[in-house]
Amino acid sequence: MNKKTIYALIAILIVFGIYGYEFFLNEEEALDIVETGKEVKNNTNEYFLPTSTTNQVIHHEGYSLSYSEPHEQAEWVAYELKKAHLSKSHFKRPYFEIDKAIKTGAAHWRNYKNSGYDRGHLCPAGDRRYSQMAHDETFLTSNISPQKHQFNSGIWNRLEQKVRYWASKYNGVFVVTGGVLKGQMRTIGDDAVSVPDQFYKVLIDNNSGKTKMIGFLIPHKESDAPLYEFVVSVDTIETLTGIDFFPQLEDTLEAKLEASKSYKGWSFNRK
DNA sequence: CTGTATGTC
DNA sequence: GACATACAG
């Protein structure tokens, strides 16, 4: 064996040694994440992902979604809003883009043009202001549902702000949200994007001690009523949508939390 | 914060 | 279509 061969062998050993060590670290990290469900990366938020009734789940960096082709929008969008995600940084509003990850083809923003409806974010831009990329990613048409402006800027906006308040107060929450895609709905645009008659939001707090859950079901119209009047059990939303929201939770705990329409532990007092 | 509309290239 | 600017709840 000449010197050159020996050096080459040593180099190979070093490379594989480092690779093996990193692989080991990643395994440890992944295991920890699965157990805690606290991370927001793709391989981590699966812990809290709902089931898909459409069989088309897409993972983006800042959120995941299940796309309904017949309704040309997501049946659910899921993401974790950590306390650390709350940011005051301002990014310029980009233009909506077709989500190329949707294999069946996502709706074009043109469907919403002059439709009389807002391009209502499901994962709000205001929840993804921790980076330019995460922010801009919310402007994919797979994350948009037709919403009346009075609803979007009204009670829905107030609920989104409340979620940010809870994320701050409870050290982060996991959020699942979407329109109820059911029954006869009117459509807009050439792609026939369905206009939901109700929107839902389901939250779980798994970070501030005892795990707690809350569900909201809000008719697609502006309302001055306080938010707690729209609290329903998660079971109610599951029956309505056919979605199983937290299949990874331990069954007894899941059944108990999802049956409850109590909002005890969720503060409605401020903001 | 949540959004739309319009004019210019 | 991309971009800047103005405006509304």
GROMACS .gro file of C-alpha atoms (C1' of nucleotides) in nm:
model
  289
    1MET     CA    1   0.000   0.000   0.000
    2ASN     CA    2   0.147   0.336  -0.093
    3LYS     CA    3   0.109   0.658   0.100
    4LYS     CA    4  -0.159   0.791  -0.134
    5THR     CA    5  -0.384   0.490  -0.070
    6ILE     CA    6  -0.341   0.519   0.307
    7TYR     CA    7  -0.436   0.890   0.300
    8ALA     CA    8  -0.739   0.809   0.089
    9LEU     CA    9  -0.852   0.542   0.335
   10ILE     CA   10  -0.807   0.778   0.630
   11ALA     CA   11  -1.011   1.045   0.451
   12ILE     CA   12  -1.292   0.796   0.385
   13LEU     CA   13  -1.294   0.687   0.749
   14ILE     CA   14  -1.317   1.049   0.867
   15VAL     CA   15  -1.605   1.129   0.629
   16PHE     CA   16  -1.806   0.823   0.728
   17GLY     CA   17  -1.728   0.883   1.093
   18ILE     CA   18  -1.872   1.234   1.082
   19TYR     CA   19  -2.174   1.120   0.878
   20GLY     CA   20  -2.247   0.841   1.121
   21TYR     CA   21  -2.222   1.074   1.418
   22GLU     CA   22  -2.460   1.327   1.262
   23PHE     CA   23  -2.703   1.053   1.170
   24PHE     CA   24  -2.704   0.941   1.531
   25LEU     CA   25  -2.769   1.298   1.649
   26ASN     CA   26  -3.057   1.341   1.403
   27GLU     CA   27  -3.217   1.021   1.526
   28GLU     CA   28  -3.202   1.144   1.884
   29GLU     CA   29  -3.342   1.481   1.790
   30ALA     CA   30  -3.624   1.331   1.586
   31LEU     CA   31  -3.725   1.101   1.869
   32ASP     CA   32  -3.734   1.388   2.114
   33ILE     CA   33  -3.950   1.591   1.877
   34VAL     CA   34  -4.199   1.311   1.822
   35GLU     CA   35  -4.240   1.272   2.194
   36THR     CA   36  -4.288   1.640   2.267
   37GLY     CA   37  -4.456   1.756   1.947
   38LYS     CA   38  -4.313   2.098   2.009
   39GLU     CA   39  -4.117   2.167   1.697
   40VAL     CA   40  -4.254   2.338   1.389
   41LYS     CA   41  -4.041   2.172   1.122
   42ASN     CA   42  -4.197   1.929   0.876
   43ASN     CA   43  -4.078   1.617   1.049
   44THR     CA   44  -4.206   1.743   1.379
   45ASN     CA   45  -4.554   1.885   1.344
   46GLU     CA   46  -4.681   1.552   1.219
   47TYR     CA   47  -4.744   1.476   1.581
   48PHE     CA   48  -5.052   1.694   1.577
   49LEU     CA   49  -5.161   1.663   1.217
   50PRO     CA   50  -5.526   1.574   1.152
   51THR     CA   51  -5.630   1.299   0.915
   52SER     CA   52  -5.689   1.390   0.552
   53THR     CA   53  -6.021   1.305   0.390
   54THR     CA   54  -5.874   1.398   0.050
   55ASN     CA   55  -5.547   1.209   0.060
   56GLN     CA   56  -5.341   1.510  -0.041
   57VAL     CA   57  -5.133   1.641   0.248
   58ILE     CA   58  -4.866   1.898   0.170
   59HIS     CA   59  -4.592   2.009   0.407
   60HIS     CA   60  -4.454   2.356   0.378
   61GLU     CA   61  -4.189   2.495   0.608
   62GLY     CA   62  -4.428   2.705   0.812
   63TYR     CA   63  -4.748   2.498   0.790
   64SER     CA   64  -4.903   2.182   0.654
   65LEU     CA   65  -5.231   2.144   0.469
   66SER     CA   66  -5.475   1.894   0.326
   67TYR     CA   67  -5.600   2.007  -0.015
   68SER     CA   68  -5.953   1.940  -0.140
   69GLU     CA   69  -5.946   1.939  -0.518
   70PRO     CA   70  -6.326   1.954  -0.567
   71HIS     CA   71  -6.344   2.268  -0.354
   72GLU     CA   72  -6.012   2.414  -0.474
   73GLN     CA   73  -5.893   2.497  -0.125
   74ALA     CA   74  -5.753   2.331   0.185
   75GLU     CA   75  -5.986   2.131   0.407
   76TRP     CA   76  -5.744   2.208   0.689
   77VAL     CA   77  -5.427   2.405   0.747
   78ALA     CA   78  -5.221   2.313   1.053
   79TYR     CA   79  -4.928   2.486   1.216
   80GLU     CA   80  -4.774   2.558   1.550
   81LEU     CA   81  -4.771   2.914   1.672
   82LYS     CA   82  -4.489   2.931   1.920
   83LYS     CA   83  -4.438   3.223   2.150
   84ALA     CA   84  -4.106   3.279   1.974
   85HIS     CA   85  -4.288   3.312   1.641
   86LEU     CA   86  -4.467   3.626   1.755
   87SER     CA   87  -4.282   3.909   1.587
   88LYS     CA   88  -4.333   4.274   1.509
   89SER     CA   89  -4.122   4.268   1.195
   90HIS     CA   90  -4.294   4.398   0.887
   91PHE     CA   91  -4.265   4.239   0.545
   92LYS     CA   92  -4.411   4.382   0.232
   93ARG     CA   93  -4.721   4.197   0.117
   94PRO     CA   94  -4.625   3.976  -0.180
   95TYR     CA   95  -4.849   3.856  -0.461
   96PHE     CA   96  -5.051   3.538  -0.430
   97GLU     CA   97  -4.898   3.240  -0.607
   98ILE     CA   98  -5.032   2.905  -0.715
   99ASP     CA   99  -4.899   2.634  -0.484
  100LYS     CA  100  -4.696   2.414  -0.717
  101ALA     CA  101  -4.686   2.139  -0.456
  102ILE     CA  102  -5.054   2.062  -0.519
  103LYS     CA  103  -5.037   1.784  -0.777
  104THR     CA  104  -5.399   1.825  -0.888
  105GLY     CA  105  -5.339   2.194  -0.948
  106ALA     CA  106  -5.421   2.465  -0.697
  107ALA     CA  107  -5.663   2.747  -0.773
  108HIS     CA  108  -5.542   3.065  -0.941
  109TRP     CA  109  -5.581   3.391  -0.748
  110ARG     CA  110  -5.774   3.520  -1.049
  111ASN     CA  111  -6.074   3.321  -0.922
  112TYR     CA  112  -6.102   3.573  -0.641
  113LYS     CA  113  -6.055   3.883  -0.858
  114ASN     CA  114  -6.372   4.096  -0.853
  115SER     CA  115  -6.557   3.804  -0.691
  116GLY     CA  116  -6.665   4.020  -0.402
  117TYR     CA  117  -6.472   3.793  -0.166
  118ASP     CA  118  -6.141   3.840   0.015
  119ARG     CA  119  -5.851   3.600  -0.029
  120GLY     CA  120  -5.879   3.496   0.332
  121HIS     CA  121  -5.564   3.344   0.482
  122LEU     CA  122  -5.610   3.018   0.671
  123CYS     CA  123  -5.263   3.028   0.823
  124PRO     CA  124  -5.253   3.405   0.881
  125ALA     CA  125  -4.961   3.608   0.752
  126GLY     CA  126  -4.960   3.767   1.097
  127ASP     CA  127  -4.869   3.432   1.253
  128ARG     CA  128  -4.566   3.377   1.025
  129ARG     CA  129  -4.375   3.701   1.067
  130TYR     CA  130  -4.065   3.539   1.213
  131SER     CA  131  -3.905   3.521   0.870
  132GLN     CA  132  -3.958   3.659   0.523
  133MET     CA  133  -3.988   3.308   0.381
  134ALA     CA  134  -4.246   3.190   0.632
  135HIS     CA  135  -4.445   3.508   0.577
  136ASP     CA  136  -4.441   3.491   0.197
  137GLU     CA  137  -4.527   3.122   0.206
  138THR     CA  138  -4.869   3.205   0.348
  139PHE     CA  139  -4.951   3.379   0.020
  140LEU     CA  140  -4.993   3.051  -0.167
  141THR     CA  141  -5.342   2.994  -0.304
  142SER     CA  142  -5.358   2.660  -0.122
  143ASN     CA  143  -5.371   2.863   0.202
  144ILE     CA  144  -5.661   3.082   0.090
  145SER     CA  145  -6.038   3.057   0.119
  146PRO     CA  146  -6.305   3.299  -0.007
  147GLN     CA  147  -6.421   3.516   0.280
  148LYS     CA  148  -6.651   3.813   0.301
  149HIS     CA  149  -6.448   4.118   0.385
  150GLN     CA  150  -6.669   4.206   0.682
  151PHE     CA  151  -6.614   3.856   0.822
  152ASN     CA  152  -6.241   3.841   0.751
  153SER     CA  153  -6.158   4.181   0.892
  154GLY     CA  154  -6.416   4.139   1.165
  155ILE     CA  155  -6.482   3.841   1.386
  156TRP     CA  156  -6.232   3.613   1.209
  157ASN     CA  157  -5.960   3.872   1.254
  158ARG     CA  158  -6.051   3.904   1.621
  159LEU     CA  159  -6.022   3.529   1.664
  160GLU     CA  160  -5.680   3.528   1.496
  161GLN     CA  161  -5.563   3.800   1.730
  162LYS     CA  162  -5.694   3.603   2.025
  163VAL     CA  163  -5.493   3.303   1.909
  164ARG     CA  164  -5.178   3.519   1.910
  165TYR     CA  165  -5.264   3.633   2.260
  166TRP     CA  166  -5.305   3.273   2.373
  167ALA     CA  167  -4.981   3.171   2.203
  168SER     CA  168  -4.806   3.435   2.409
  169LYS     CA  169  -4.989   3.353   2.731
  170TYR     CA  170  -4.964   2.974   2.707
  171ASN     CA  171  -4.617   2.946   2.554
  172GLY     CA  172  -4.744   2.842   2.213
  173VAL     CA  173  -5.049   2.668   2.070
  174PHE     CA  174  -5.108   2.428   1.782
  175VAL     CA  175  -5.369   2.551   1.534
  176VAL     CA  176  -5.588   2.371   1.280
  177THR     CA  177  -5.824   2.580   1.070
  178GLY     CA  178  -6.034   2.582   0.755
  179GLY     CA  179  -6.374   2.626   0.598
  180VAL     CA  180  -6.643   2.362   0.640
  181LEU     CA  181  -6.653   2.207   0.291
  182LYS     CA  182  -6.994   2.049   0.291
  183GLY     CA  183  -7.331   2.070   0.124
  184GLN     CA  184  -7.439   2.311  -0.144
  185MET     CA  185  -7.201   2.603  -0.162
  186ARG     CA  186  -7.178   2.882  -0.413
  187THR     CA  187  -6.854   2.898  -0.609
  188ILE     CA  188  -6.639   3.174  -0.755
  189GLY     CA  189  -6.417   3.193  -1.061
  190ASP     CA  190  -6.343   2.962  -1.352
  191ASP     CA  191  -6.202   2.697  -1.119
  192ALA     CA  192  -6.523   2.703  -0.909
  193VAL     CA  193  -6.370   2.771  -0.569
  194SER     CA  194  -6.630   2.685  -0.303
  195VAL     CA  195  -6.741   2.954  -0.061
  196PRO     CA  196  -6.779   2.789   0.282
  197ASP     CA  197  -7.084   2.872   0.493
  198GLN     CA  198  -6.887   2.819   0.815
  199PHE     CA  199  -6.525   2.837   0.924
  200TYR     CA  200  -6.370   2.645   1.210
  201LYS     CA  201  -6.059   2.671   1.422
  202VAL     CA  202  -5.929   2.408   1.663
  203LEU     CA  203  -5.653   2.480   1.915
  204ILE     CA  204  -5.453   2.259   2.145
  205ASP     CA  205  -5.220   2.377   2.418
  206ASN     CA  206  -4.972   2.110   2.509
  207ASN     CA  207  -4.705   2.339   2.652
  208SER     CA  208  -4.840   2.514   2.959
  209GLY     CA  209  -4.906   2.222   3.188
  210LYS     CA  210  -5.229   2.031   3.151
  211THR     CA  211  -5.321   1.968   2.787
  212LYS     CA  212  -5.628   2.165   2.685
  213MET     CA  213  -5.829   2.202   2.368
  214ILE     CA  214  -6.085   2.443   2.226
  215GLY     CA  215  -6.291   2.455   1.906
  216PHE     CA  216  -6.466   2.742   1.728
  217LEU     CA  217  -6.735   2.719   1.462
  218ILE     CA  218  -6.830   3.054   1.313
  219PRO     CA  219  -7.093   3.124   1.046
  220HIS     CA  220  -6.955   3.302   0.743
  221LYS     CA  221  -7.093   3.642   0.833
  222GLU     CA  222  -6.984   3.932   1.045
  223SER     CA  223  -7.092   3.927   1.407
  224ASP     CA  224  -7.047   4.151   1.705
  225ALA     CA  225  -7.103   3.862   1.944
  226PRO     CA  226  -6.819   3.770   2.182
  227LEU     CA  227  -6.593   3.491   2.062
  228TYR     CA  228  -6.679   3.248   2.340
  229GLU     CA  229  -7.032   3.222   2.201
  230PHE     CA  230  -6.885   3.031   1.905
  231VAL     CA  231  -6.708   2.767   2.112
  232VAL     CA  232  -6.813   2.412   2.025
  233SER     CA  233  -6.669   2.072   2.109
  234VAL     CA  234  -6.405   1.941   1.871
  235ASP     CA  235  -6.631   1.639   1.825
  236THR     CA  236  -6.891   1.870   1.671
  237ILE     CA  237  -6.638   1.992   1.415
  238GLU     CA  238  -6.520   1.638   1.346
  239THR     CA  239  -6.875   1.520   1.279
  240LEU     CA  240  -6.934   1.815   1.049
  241THR     CA  241  -6.610   1.786   0.849
  242GLY     CA  242  -6.523   1.417   0.876
  243ILE     CA  243  -6.174   1.514   0.992
  244ASP     CA  244  -6.008   1.343   1.288
  245PHE     CA  245  -5.810   1.621   1.450
  246PHE     CA  246  -5.568   1.472   1.698
  247PRO     CA  247  -5.533   1.101   1.618
  248GLN     CA  248  -5.189   1.090   1.777
  249LEU     CA  249  -5.318   1.185   2.120
  250GLU     CA  250  -5.363   0.907   2.365
  251ASP     CA  251  -5.718   0.780   2.303
  252THR     CA  252  -5.868   0.838   2.647
  253LEU     CA  253  -5.730   1.191   2.664
  254GLU     CA  254  -5.835   1.260   2.305
  255ALA     CA  255  -6.192   1.144   2.369
  256LYS     CA  256  -6.221   1.352   2.683
  257LEU     CA  257  -6.079   1.673   2.535
  258GLU     CA  258  -6.270   1.649   2.209
  259ALA     CA  259  -6.606   1.589   2.377
  260SER     CA  260  -6.578   1.899   2.591
  261LYS     CA  261  -6.727   2.231   2.489
  262SER     CA  262  -6.589   2.396   2.800
  263TYR     CA  263  -6.350   2.682   2.750
  264LYS     CA  264  -6.223   2.671   3.102
  265GLY     CA  265  -5.854   2.757   3.101
  266TRP     CA  266  -5.877   2.972   2.789
  267SER     CA  267  -5.872   3.334   2.889
  268PHE     CA  268  -6.117   3.560   2.708
  269ASN     CA  269  -6.056   3.848   2.942
  270ARG     CA  270  -5.806   4.054   2.751
  271LYS     CA  271  -5.739   4.168   2.396
  272DC     C1'  272  -5.418   4.377   1.183
  273DT     C1'  273  -5.740   4.227   0.772
  274DG     C1'  274  -5.775   4.342   0.287
  275DT     C1'  275  -5.894   4.580  -0.242
  276DA     C1'  276  -5.835   4.889  -0.658
  277DT     C1'  277  -5.590   5.135  -1.007
  278DG     C1'  278  -5.215   5.315  -1.298
  279DT     C1'  279  -4.759   5.227  -1.530
  280DC     C1'  280  -4.420   4.954  -1.770
  281DG     C1'  281  -4.754   3.983  -1.480
  282DA     C1'  282  -4.471   4.289  -1.158
  283DC     C1'  283  -4.465   4.690  -0.905
  284DA     C1'  284  -4.587   5.134  -0.660
  285DT     C1'  285  -4.928   5.392  -0.451
  286DA     C1'  286  -5.377   5.503  -0.242
  287DC     C1'  287  -5.758   5.368   0.034
  288DA     C1'  288  -6.108   5.094   0.361
  289DG     C1'  289  -6.301   4.804   0.783
   0.00000   0.00000   0.00000
